[in-house]
PDB file of C-alpha atoms in Angstrom:
ATOM      1  CA  MET A   1      27.912 -90.859 -47.495  1.00  0.00           C
ATOM      2  CA  SER A   2      30.682 -91.453 -44.964  1.00  0.00           C
ATOM      3  CA  SER A   3      31.255 -89.361 -41.872  1.00  0.00           C
ATOM      4  CA  THR A   4      34.726 -88.595 -40.573  1.00  0.00           C
ATOM      5  CA  SER A   5      33.553 -87.654 -37.089  1.00  0.00           C
ATOM      6  CA  VAL A   6      32.734 -90.190 -34.441  1.00  0.00           C
ATOM      7  CA  GLU A   7      29.091 -90.241 -33.483  1.00  0.00           C
ATOM      8  CA  LEU A   8      28.504 -90.964 -29.841  1.00  0.00           C
ATOM      9  CA  ASN A   9      25.450 -93.076 -29.160  1.00  0.00           C
ATOM     10  CA  LEU A  10      24.430 -92.695 -25.546  1.00  0.00           C
ATOM     11  CA  SER A  11      21.706 -94.832 -24.048  1.00  0.00           C
ATOM     12  CA  ALA A  12      18.503 -93.310 -22.734  1.00  0.00           C
ATOM     13  CA  GLY A  13      19.506 -94.434 -19.248  1.00  0.00           C
ATOM     14  CA  TYR A  14      22.844 -92.644 -19.489  1.00  0.00           C
ATOM     15  CA  ARG A  15      21.222 -89.446 -20.728  1.00  0.00           C
ATOM     16  CA  GLN A  16      18.674 -89.635 -17.900  1.00  0.00           C
ATOM     17  CA  ALA A  17      21.422 -90.169 -15.302  1.00  0.00           C
ATOM     18  CA  GLN A  18      23.485 -87.288 -16.691  1.00  0.00           C
ATOM     19  CA  ARG A  19      20.478 -84.955 -16.642  1.00  0.00           C
ATOM     20  CA  ALA A  20      19.599 -86.005 -13.089  1.00  0.00           C
ATOM     21  CA  LEU A  21      23.184 -85.441 -11.929  1.00  0.00           C
ATOM     22  CA  ALA A  22      23.370 -82.084 -13.685  1.00  0.00           C
ATOM     23  CA  ALA A  23      20.124 -80.966 -12.026  1.00  0.00           C
ATOM     24  CA  TRP A  24      21.436 -82.151  -8.671  1.00  0.00           C
ATOM     25  CA  LEU A  25      24.764 -80.332  -9.155  1.00  0.00           C
ATOM     26  CA  GLU A  26      23.116 -77.052 -10.174  1.00  0.00           C
ATOM     27  CA  GLN A  27      21.021 -76.859  -7.027  1.00  0.00           C
ATOM     28  CA  GLY A  28      22.253 -75.553  -3.732  1.00  0.00           C
ATOM     29  CA  VAL A  29      23.221 -78.118  -1.133  1.00  0.00           C
ATOM     30  CA  ARG A  30      19.919 -77.914   0.778  1.00  0.00           C
ATOM     31  CA  ALA A  31      17.685 -78.016  -2.290  1.00  0.00           C
ATOM     32  CA  ALA A  32      19.739 -80.868  -3.734  1.00  0.00           C
ATOM     33  CA  ARG A  33      18.567 -83.353  -1.106  1.00  0.00           C
ATOM     34  CA  GLN A  34      15.337 -84.041  -2.977  1.00  0.00           C
ATOM     35  CA  SER A  35      16.966 -84.378  -6.374  1.00  0.00           C
ATOM     36  CA  ALA A  36      19.633 -86.687  -4.910  1.00  0.00           C
ATOM     37  CA  PHE A  37      17.060 -89.470  -4.777  1.00  0.00           C
ATOM     38  CA  ALA A  38      16.317 -89.079  -8.492  1.00  0.00           C
ATOM     39  CA  ALA A  39      20.043 -89.009  -9.283  1.00  0.00           C
ATOM     40  CA  ARG A  40      20.690 -92.176  -7.239  1.00  0.00           C
ATOM     41  CA  ALA A  41      17.809 -93.969  -8.923  1.00  0.00           C
ATOM     42  CA  ALA A  42      19.103 -93.011 -12.370  1.00  0.00           C
ATOM     43  CA  LEU A  43      22.630 -94.140 -11.455  1.00  0.00           C
ATOM     44  CA  GLY A  44      21.300 -97.540 -10.472  1.00  0.00           C
ATOM     45  CA  LEU A  45      20.181 -98.154 -14.052  1.00  0.00           C
ATOM     46  CA  LEU A  46      23.622 -97.689 -15.612  1.00  0.00           C
ATOM     47  CA  ASP A  47      25.907-100.468 -16.745  1.00  0.00           C
ATOM     48  CA  PRO A  48      29.614-100.322 -15.778  1.00  0.00           C
ATOM     49  CA  SER A  49      30.738 -98.677 -19.027  1.00  0.00           C
ATOM     50  CA  GLU A  50      28.112 -95.955 -18.674  1.00  0.00           C
ATOM     51  CA  ARG A  51      29.154 -95.346 -15.065  1.00  0.00           C
ATOM     52  CA  GLY A  52      32.717 -94.960 -16.358  1.00  0.00           C
ATOM     53  CA  ARG A  53      31.631 -92.365 -18.916  1.00  0.00           C
ATOM     54  CA  LEU A  54      29.717 -90.491 -16.253  1.00  0.00           C
ATOM     55  CA  ALA A  55      32.752 -90.619 -13.948  1.00  0.00           C
ATOM     56  CA  ARG A  56      34.930 -89.101 -16.700  1.00  0.00           C
ATOM     57  CA  TRP A  57      32.350 -86.352 -17.250  1.00  0.00           C
ATOM     58  CA  LEU A  58      32.374 -85.609 -13.520  1.00  0.00           C
ATOM     59  CA  ALA A  59      36.188 -85.621 -13.458  1.00  0.00           C
ATOM     60  CA  TRP A  60      36.244 -82.884 -16.094  1.00  0.00           C
ATOM     61  CA  LEU A  61      33.679 -80.935 -14.068  1.00  0.00           C
ATOM     62  CA  VAL A  62      35.978 -81.193 -11.031  1.00  0.00           C
ATOM     63  CA  VAL A  63      38.839 -79.765 -13.118  1.00  0.00           C
ATOM     64  CA  ALA A  64      36.627 -76.932 -14.387  1.00  0.00           C
ATOM     65  CA  ASP A  65      35.407 -76.162 -10.858  1.00  0.00           C
ATOM     66  CA  SER A  66      38.975 -76.104  -9.544  1.00  0.00           C
ATOM     67  CA  TYR A  67      39.805 -73.313 -12.002  1.00  0.00           C
ATOM     68  CA  ARG A  68      36.944 -71.323 -10.494  1.00  0.00           C
ATOM     69  CA  GLY A  69      38.226 -72.019  -6.995  1.00  0.00           C
ATOM     70  CA  ASP A  70      35.343 -74.347  -6.124  1.00  0.00           C
ATOM     71  CA  MET A  71      36.548 -77.581  -4.576  1.00  0.00           C
ATOM     72  CA  GLY A  72      33.220 -78.916  -3.266  1.00  0.00           C
ATOM     73  CA  LEU A  73      32.101 -81.079  -6.195  1.00  0.00           C
ATOM     74  CA  ALA A  74      34.156 -84.140  -5.264  1.00  0.00           C
ATOM     75  CA  ALA A  75      32.803 -84.102  -1.710  1.00  0.00           C
ATOM     76  CA  ARG A  76      29.225 -83.816  -2.987  1.00  0.00           C
ATOM     77  CA  VAL A  77      29.699 -86.765  -5.341  1.00  0.00           C
ATOM     78  CA  ARG A  78      31.227 -88.791  -2.493  1.00  0.00           C
ATOM     79  CA  ARG A  79      28.127 -88.157  -0.362  1.00  0.00           C
ATOM     80  CA  LEU A  80      25.832 -89.057  -3.258  1.00  0.00           C
ATOM     81  CA  ASP A  81      27.499 -92.309  -4.335  1.00  0.00           C
ATOM     82  CA  GLY A  82      30.770 -93.658  -2.981  1.00  0.00           C
ATOM     83  CA  GLY A  83      31.365 -95.973  -5.933  1.00  0.00           C
ATOM     84  CA  LEU A  84      30.841 -93.181  -8.437  1.00  0.00           C
ATOM     85  CA  HIS A  85      33.205 -91.005  -6.416  1.00  0.00           C
ATOM     86  CA  LEU A  86      35.934 -93.660  -6.597  1.00  0.00           C
ATOM     87  CA  ALA A  87      35.410 -94.020 -10.352  1.00  0.00           C
ATOM     88  CA  MET A  88      35.536 -90.236 -10.712  1.00  0.00           C
ATOM     89  CA  GLU A  89      38.811 -90.059  -8.732  1.00  0.00           C
ATOM     90  CA  ASP A  90      40.255 -92.797 -10.953  1.00  0.00           C
ATOM     91  CA  ALA A  91      39.138 -90.914 -14.070  1.00  0.00           C
ATOM     92  CA  LEU A  92      40.621 -87.702 -12.654  1.00  0.00           C
ATOM     93  CA  ALA A  93      43.965 -89.435 -12.229  1.00  0.00           C
ATOM     94  CA  ARG A  94      43.842 -90.498 -15.900  1.00  0.00           C
ATOM     95  CA  LEU A  95      43.184 -87.034 -17.328  1.00  0.00           C
ATOM     96  CA  PRO A  96      46.060 -85.308 -19.129  1.00  0.00           C
ATOM     97  CA  MET A  97      48.452 -84.261 -16.355  1.00  0.00           C
ATOM     98  CA  LYS A  98      49.002 -80.741 -17.686  1.00  0.00           C
ATOM     99  CA  THR A  99      45.267 -80.096 -17.385  1.00  0.00           C
ATOM    100  CA  VAL A 100      44.899 -81.517 -13.896  1.00  0.00           C
ATOM    101  CA  ASN A 101      48.111 -80.215 -12.328  1.00  0.00           C
ATOM    102  CA  GLN A 102      47.857 -76.671 -13.583  1.00  0.00           C
ATOM    103  CA  ALA A 103      47.326 -74.497 -10.527  1.00  0.00           C
ATOM    104  CA  PRO A 104      44.273 -72.226 -10.689  1.00  0.00           C
ATOM    105  CA  GLN A 105      46.140 -69.392  -8.959  1.00  0.00           C
ATOM    106  CA  ASN A 106      48.389 -69.056 -12.019  1.00  0.00           C
ATOM    107  CA  HIS A 107      45.512 -67.687 -14.090  1.00  0.00           C
ATOM    108  CA  ARG A 108      44.784 -63.995 -14.365  1.00  0.00           C
ATOM    109  CA  LEU A 109      41.591 -63.093 -12.565  1.00  0.00           C
ATOM    110  CA  SER A 110      41.092 -59.761 -14.298  1.00  0.00           C
ATOM    111  CA  ALA A 111      41.739 -58.195 -17.663  1.00  0.00           C
TER     112      ALA A 111
END
């Protein structure tokens, strides 16, 4: 049986790093200090292609946060890992321009 959809095989290390980053992002800034160590340790286990995937994931999160008016994610990532921040900024620049350049204030805030 052949599948027409692409199956993404992510390594255990990548999944661990993504979970650690997600946990770190969901916490408030003060509580995140402890989980930052776990996130940094998980990031250290990734190969360059996995770091690139994670950077693209973070870039999309930055876009989503910008629509909610939250601009703090990029600064948090920069404080966590400068190299990951640079990769995320590069990935952000490569996202479809209509998505990235659309101003959040153009969206209706109420029904």
